[in-house]
Coordinates of C-alpha atoms in Angstrom, one line a residue:
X1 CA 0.0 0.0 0.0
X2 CA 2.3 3.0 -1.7
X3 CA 1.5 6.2 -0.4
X4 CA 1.0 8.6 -3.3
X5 CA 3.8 11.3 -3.5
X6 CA 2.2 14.9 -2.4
X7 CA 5.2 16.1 -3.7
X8 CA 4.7 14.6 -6.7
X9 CA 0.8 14.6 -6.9
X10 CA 1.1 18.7 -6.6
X11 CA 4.3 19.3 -9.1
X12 CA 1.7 17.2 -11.9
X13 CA -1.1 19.5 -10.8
X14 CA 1.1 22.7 -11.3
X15 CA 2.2 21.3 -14.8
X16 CA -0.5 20.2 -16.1
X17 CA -2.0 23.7 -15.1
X18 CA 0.7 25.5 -17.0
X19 CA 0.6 23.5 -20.3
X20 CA -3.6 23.9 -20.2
X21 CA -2.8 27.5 -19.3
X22 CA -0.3 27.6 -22.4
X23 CA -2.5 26.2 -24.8
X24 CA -5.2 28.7 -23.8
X25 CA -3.1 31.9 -24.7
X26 CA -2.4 30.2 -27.6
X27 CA -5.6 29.3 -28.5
X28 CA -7.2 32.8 -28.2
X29 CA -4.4 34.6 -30.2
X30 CA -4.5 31.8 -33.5
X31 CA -8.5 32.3 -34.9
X32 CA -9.5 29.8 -36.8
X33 CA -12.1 29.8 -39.9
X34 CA -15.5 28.1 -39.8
X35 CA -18.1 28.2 -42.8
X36 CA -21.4 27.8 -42.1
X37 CA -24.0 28.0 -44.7
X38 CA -27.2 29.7 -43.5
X39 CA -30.3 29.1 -46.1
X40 CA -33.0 31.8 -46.5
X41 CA -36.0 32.1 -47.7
X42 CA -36.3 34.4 -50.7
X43 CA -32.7 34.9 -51.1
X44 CA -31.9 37.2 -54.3
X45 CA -30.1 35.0 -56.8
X46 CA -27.1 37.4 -56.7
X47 CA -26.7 36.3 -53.1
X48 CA -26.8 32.7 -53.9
X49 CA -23.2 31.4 -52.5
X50 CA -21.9 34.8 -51.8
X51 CA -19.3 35.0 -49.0
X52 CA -20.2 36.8 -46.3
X53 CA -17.1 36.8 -43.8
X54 CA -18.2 38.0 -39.5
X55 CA -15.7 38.8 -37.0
X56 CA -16.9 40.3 -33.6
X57 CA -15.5 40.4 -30.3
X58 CA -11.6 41.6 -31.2
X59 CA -11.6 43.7 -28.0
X60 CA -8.4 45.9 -30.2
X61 CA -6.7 48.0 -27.5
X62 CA -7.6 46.6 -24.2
X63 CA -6.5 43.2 -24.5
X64 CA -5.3 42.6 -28.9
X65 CA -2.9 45.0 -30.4
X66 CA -1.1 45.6 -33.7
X67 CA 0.2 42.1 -34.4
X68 CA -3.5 40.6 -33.7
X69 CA -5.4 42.7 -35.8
X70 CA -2.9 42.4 -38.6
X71 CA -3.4 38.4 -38.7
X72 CA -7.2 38.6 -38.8
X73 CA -7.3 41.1 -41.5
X74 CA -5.3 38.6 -43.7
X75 CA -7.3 35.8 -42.9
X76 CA -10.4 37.9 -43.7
X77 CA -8.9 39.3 -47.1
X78 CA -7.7 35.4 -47.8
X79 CA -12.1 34.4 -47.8
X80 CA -12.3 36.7 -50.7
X81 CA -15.6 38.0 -49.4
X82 CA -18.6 40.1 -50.5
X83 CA -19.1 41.1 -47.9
X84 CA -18.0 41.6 -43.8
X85 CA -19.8 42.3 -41.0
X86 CA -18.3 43.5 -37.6
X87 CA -21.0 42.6 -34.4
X88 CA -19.6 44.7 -31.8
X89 CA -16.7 44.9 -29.1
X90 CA -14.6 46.0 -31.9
X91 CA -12.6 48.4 -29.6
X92 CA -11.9 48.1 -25.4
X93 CA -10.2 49.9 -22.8
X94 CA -10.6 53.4 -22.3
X95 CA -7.0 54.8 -22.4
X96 CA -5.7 52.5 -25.7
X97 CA -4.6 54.7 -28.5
X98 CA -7.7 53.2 -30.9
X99 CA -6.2 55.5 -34.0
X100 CA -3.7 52.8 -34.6
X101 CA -5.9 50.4 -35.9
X102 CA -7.4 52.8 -38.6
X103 CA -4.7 51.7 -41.1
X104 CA -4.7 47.4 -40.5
X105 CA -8.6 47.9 -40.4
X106 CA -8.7 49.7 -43.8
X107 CA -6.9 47.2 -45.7
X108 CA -10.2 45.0 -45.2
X109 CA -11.3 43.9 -48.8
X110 CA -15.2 43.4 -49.7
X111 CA -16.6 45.1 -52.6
X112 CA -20.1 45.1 -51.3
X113 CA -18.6 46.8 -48.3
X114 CA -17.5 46.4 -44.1
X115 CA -20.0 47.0 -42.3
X116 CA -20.2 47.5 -38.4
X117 CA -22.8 47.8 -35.1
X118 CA -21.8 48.4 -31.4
X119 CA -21.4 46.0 -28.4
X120 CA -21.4 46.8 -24.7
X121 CA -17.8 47.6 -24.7
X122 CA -17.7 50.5 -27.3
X123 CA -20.7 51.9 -24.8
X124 CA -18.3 51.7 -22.3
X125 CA -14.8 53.3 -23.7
X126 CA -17.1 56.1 -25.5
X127 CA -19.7 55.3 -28.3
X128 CA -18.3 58.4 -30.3
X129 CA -15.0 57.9 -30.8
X130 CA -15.1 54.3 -31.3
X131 CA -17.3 55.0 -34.1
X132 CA -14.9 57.8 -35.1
X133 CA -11.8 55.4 -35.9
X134 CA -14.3 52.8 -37.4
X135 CA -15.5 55.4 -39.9
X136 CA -12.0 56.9 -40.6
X137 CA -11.1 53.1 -41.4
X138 CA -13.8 53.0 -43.9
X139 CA -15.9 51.0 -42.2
X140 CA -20.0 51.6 -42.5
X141 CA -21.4 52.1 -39.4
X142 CA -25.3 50.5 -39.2
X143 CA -26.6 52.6 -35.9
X144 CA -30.4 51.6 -36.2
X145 CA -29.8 52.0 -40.2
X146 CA -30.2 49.9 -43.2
X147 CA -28.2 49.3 -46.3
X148 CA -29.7 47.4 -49.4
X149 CA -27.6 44.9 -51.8
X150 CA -28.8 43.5 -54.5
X151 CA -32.3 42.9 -52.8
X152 CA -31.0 41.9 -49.4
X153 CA -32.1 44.1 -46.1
X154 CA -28.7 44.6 -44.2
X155 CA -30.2 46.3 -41.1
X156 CA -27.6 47.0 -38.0
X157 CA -28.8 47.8 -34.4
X158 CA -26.3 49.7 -31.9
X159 CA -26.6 48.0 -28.4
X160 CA -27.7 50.6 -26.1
X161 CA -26.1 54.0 -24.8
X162 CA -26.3 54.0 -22.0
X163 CA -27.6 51.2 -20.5
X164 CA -31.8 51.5 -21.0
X165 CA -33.5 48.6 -22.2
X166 CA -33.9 48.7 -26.2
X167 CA -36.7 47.2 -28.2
X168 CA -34.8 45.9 -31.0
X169 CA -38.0 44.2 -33.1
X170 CA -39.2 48.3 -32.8
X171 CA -35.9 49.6 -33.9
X172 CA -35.8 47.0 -36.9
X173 CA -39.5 48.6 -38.0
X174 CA -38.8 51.6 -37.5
X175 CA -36.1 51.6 -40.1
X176 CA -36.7 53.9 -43.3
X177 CA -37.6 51.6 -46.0
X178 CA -37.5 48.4 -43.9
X179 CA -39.7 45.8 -46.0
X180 CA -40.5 42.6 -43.6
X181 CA -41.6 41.2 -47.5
X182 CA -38.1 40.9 -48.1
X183 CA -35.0 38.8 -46.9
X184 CA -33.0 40.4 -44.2
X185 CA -29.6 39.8 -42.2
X186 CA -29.6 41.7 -38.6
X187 CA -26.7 42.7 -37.2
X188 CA -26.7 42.7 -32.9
X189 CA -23.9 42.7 -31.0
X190 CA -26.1 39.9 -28.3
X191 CA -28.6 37.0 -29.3
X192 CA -31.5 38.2 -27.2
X193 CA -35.1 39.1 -28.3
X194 CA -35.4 36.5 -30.8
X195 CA -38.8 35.8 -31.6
X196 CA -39.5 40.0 -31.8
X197 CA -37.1 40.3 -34.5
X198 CA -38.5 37.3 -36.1
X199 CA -41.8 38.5 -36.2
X200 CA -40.8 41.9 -37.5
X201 CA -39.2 39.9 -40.5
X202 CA -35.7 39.2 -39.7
X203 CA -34.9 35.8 -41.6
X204 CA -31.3 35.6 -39.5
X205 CA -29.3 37.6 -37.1
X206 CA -25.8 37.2 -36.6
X207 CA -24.5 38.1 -33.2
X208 CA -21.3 37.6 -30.7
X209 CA -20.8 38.8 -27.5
X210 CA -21.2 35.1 -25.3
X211 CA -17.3 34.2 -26.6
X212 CA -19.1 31.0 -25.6
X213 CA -17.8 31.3 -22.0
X214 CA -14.5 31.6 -23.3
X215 CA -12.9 29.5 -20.3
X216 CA -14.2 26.6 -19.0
X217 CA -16.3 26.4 -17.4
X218 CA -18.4 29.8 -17.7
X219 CA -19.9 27.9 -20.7
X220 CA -22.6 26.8 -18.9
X221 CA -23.3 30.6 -17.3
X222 CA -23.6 31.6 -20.8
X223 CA -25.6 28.7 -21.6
X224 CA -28.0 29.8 -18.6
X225 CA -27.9 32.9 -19.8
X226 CA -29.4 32.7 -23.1
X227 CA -30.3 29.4 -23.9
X228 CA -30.0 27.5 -27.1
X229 CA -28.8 31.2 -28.9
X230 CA -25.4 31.0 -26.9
X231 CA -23.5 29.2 -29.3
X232 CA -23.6 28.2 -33.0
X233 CA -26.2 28.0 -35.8
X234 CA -29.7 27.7 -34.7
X235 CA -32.1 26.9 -37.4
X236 CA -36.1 27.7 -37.1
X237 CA -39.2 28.2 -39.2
X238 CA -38.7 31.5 -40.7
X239 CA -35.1 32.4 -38.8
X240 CA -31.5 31.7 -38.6
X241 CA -29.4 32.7 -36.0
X242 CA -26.1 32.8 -35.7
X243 CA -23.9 33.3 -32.4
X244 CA -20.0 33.3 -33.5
X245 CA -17.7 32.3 -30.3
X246 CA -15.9 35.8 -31.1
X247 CA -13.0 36.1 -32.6
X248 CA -11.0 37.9 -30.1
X249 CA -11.2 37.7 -25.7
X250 CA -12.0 39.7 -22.9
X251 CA -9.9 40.0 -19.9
X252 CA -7.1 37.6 -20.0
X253 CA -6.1 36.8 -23.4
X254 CA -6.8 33.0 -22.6
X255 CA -9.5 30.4 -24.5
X256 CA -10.0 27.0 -22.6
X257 CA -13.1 25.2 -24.5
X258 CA -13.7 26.7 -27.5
X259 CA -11.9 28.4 -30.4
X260 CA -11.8 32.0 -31.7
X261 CA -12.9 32.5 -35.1
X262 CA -13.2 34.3 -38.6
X263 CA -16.7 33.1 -39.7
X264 CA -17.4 32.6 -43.1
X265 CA -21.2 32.5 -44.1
X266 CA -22.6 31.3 -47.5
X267 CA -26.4 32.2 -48.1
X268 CA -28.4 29.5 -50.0
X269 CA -31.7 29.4 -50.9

């Protein structure tokens, strides 16, 4: 009858906490791609098999810098997309220099355009001058607005100012030329009032925000939080939604259970 080593037992412990720790920092910093392919009812036939590339959840200044950005900007440009969307938490921390990333975020390449809508974090740092950099990049920015492309409704919701509950199936309507006839992609930074936007005629929102926990185990928290919309491709009679993982982190630059990612979408019919 050997007894175990505590020695031994607590060196393992400590290095098998380092190498898991390893492999998260890693693992947030290397994004991976993930196609998807999201069918719609109604889809123009210009759309059919289009590329439409999302990344969310960068968190640039706060917690991702130069280096970071520069890698997922390639990886986007590699996708050859139509189009790209950007679903909030774009920019942290309130004293980052955000001006730096004007130039590695305006080497993006879509032809149909970058478009981009608030999270919590821009709401935070300042509203304003996040959208100022974005917009000095280039990049459109959807704040309870609309764009039409060949037939398809891109409609883009900022997450609340300052905190105040927002109606976003009321914000979708209340869009200028909003047709619930007609296909439409919303852009939300959170996946929350699902069936609202559905019944105002959104056929699929793409969202971020959850980072799917980001390290295990807050999974489940996020899982509690929002149900079946906290992760991945959810299917339904008359809407898609999609929740990306994020392609960034938050905090500590760490990802234990899941993997940051570019997401590339293809609409079919």
């Amino acid at each position: 009858n050997p007894r175990p080593n505590p020695a031994f037992i607590g060196g393992a412990a400590i290095l098998a906490a380092c190498l898991y720790s390893g492999y998260g920092i890693w693992n947030a910093t290397h994004p991976r791609v993930k196609e998807i392919t999201v069918r719609m009812q109604g889809l123009p036939e210009a759309w059919q098999d289009r590329k439409l590339v999302q990344i969310t959840d960068l968190h640039l200044g706060l917690t991702f810098g130069l280096t970071f950005i520069g890698r997922v900007v390639g990886m986007v440009n590699a996708q050859t997309p139509s189009v790209v969307v950007i679903t909030g938490d774009l920019f942290d921390g309130g004293d980052a220099s955000l001006e730096q990333f004007i130039s590695p975020l305006s080497r993006i390449r879509a032809p149909l355009g970058v478009y981009y809508v608030t999270g919590n974090h821009e709401i935070y740092l300042g509203a304003e001058r996040a959208l100022a950099v974005a917009r000095r990049a280039g990049i459109r920015v959807l704040e309870d607005e609309m764009t039409v492309i060949d037939g398809l409704q891109i409609v883009g919701v900022g997450y609340p100012r300052r905190g105040e509950p927002k109606d976003n199936a009321a914000a979708v309507r209340g869009i200028a030329g909003f047709d619930p006839g007609r296909p439409s992609i919303l852009l939300y930074h959170s996946p929350v009032q699902i069936p609202e936007v559905k019944a105002a005629g959104v056929r699929l929102q793409i969202s971020g925000h959850t980072h799917h926990g980001q390290i295990f185990p807050v999974g489940w928290l996020t899982r509690l939080i929002y149900g079946r919309y906290y992760r991945g491709l959810n299917e339904e009679d008359g809407i898609a939604v999609y929740t990306s993982p994020g392609t960034g982190a938050w905090g500590p630059a760490m990802r234990t259970g899941n993997t940051p990612e570019v997401t590339v979408i293809r609409l079919k019919p």
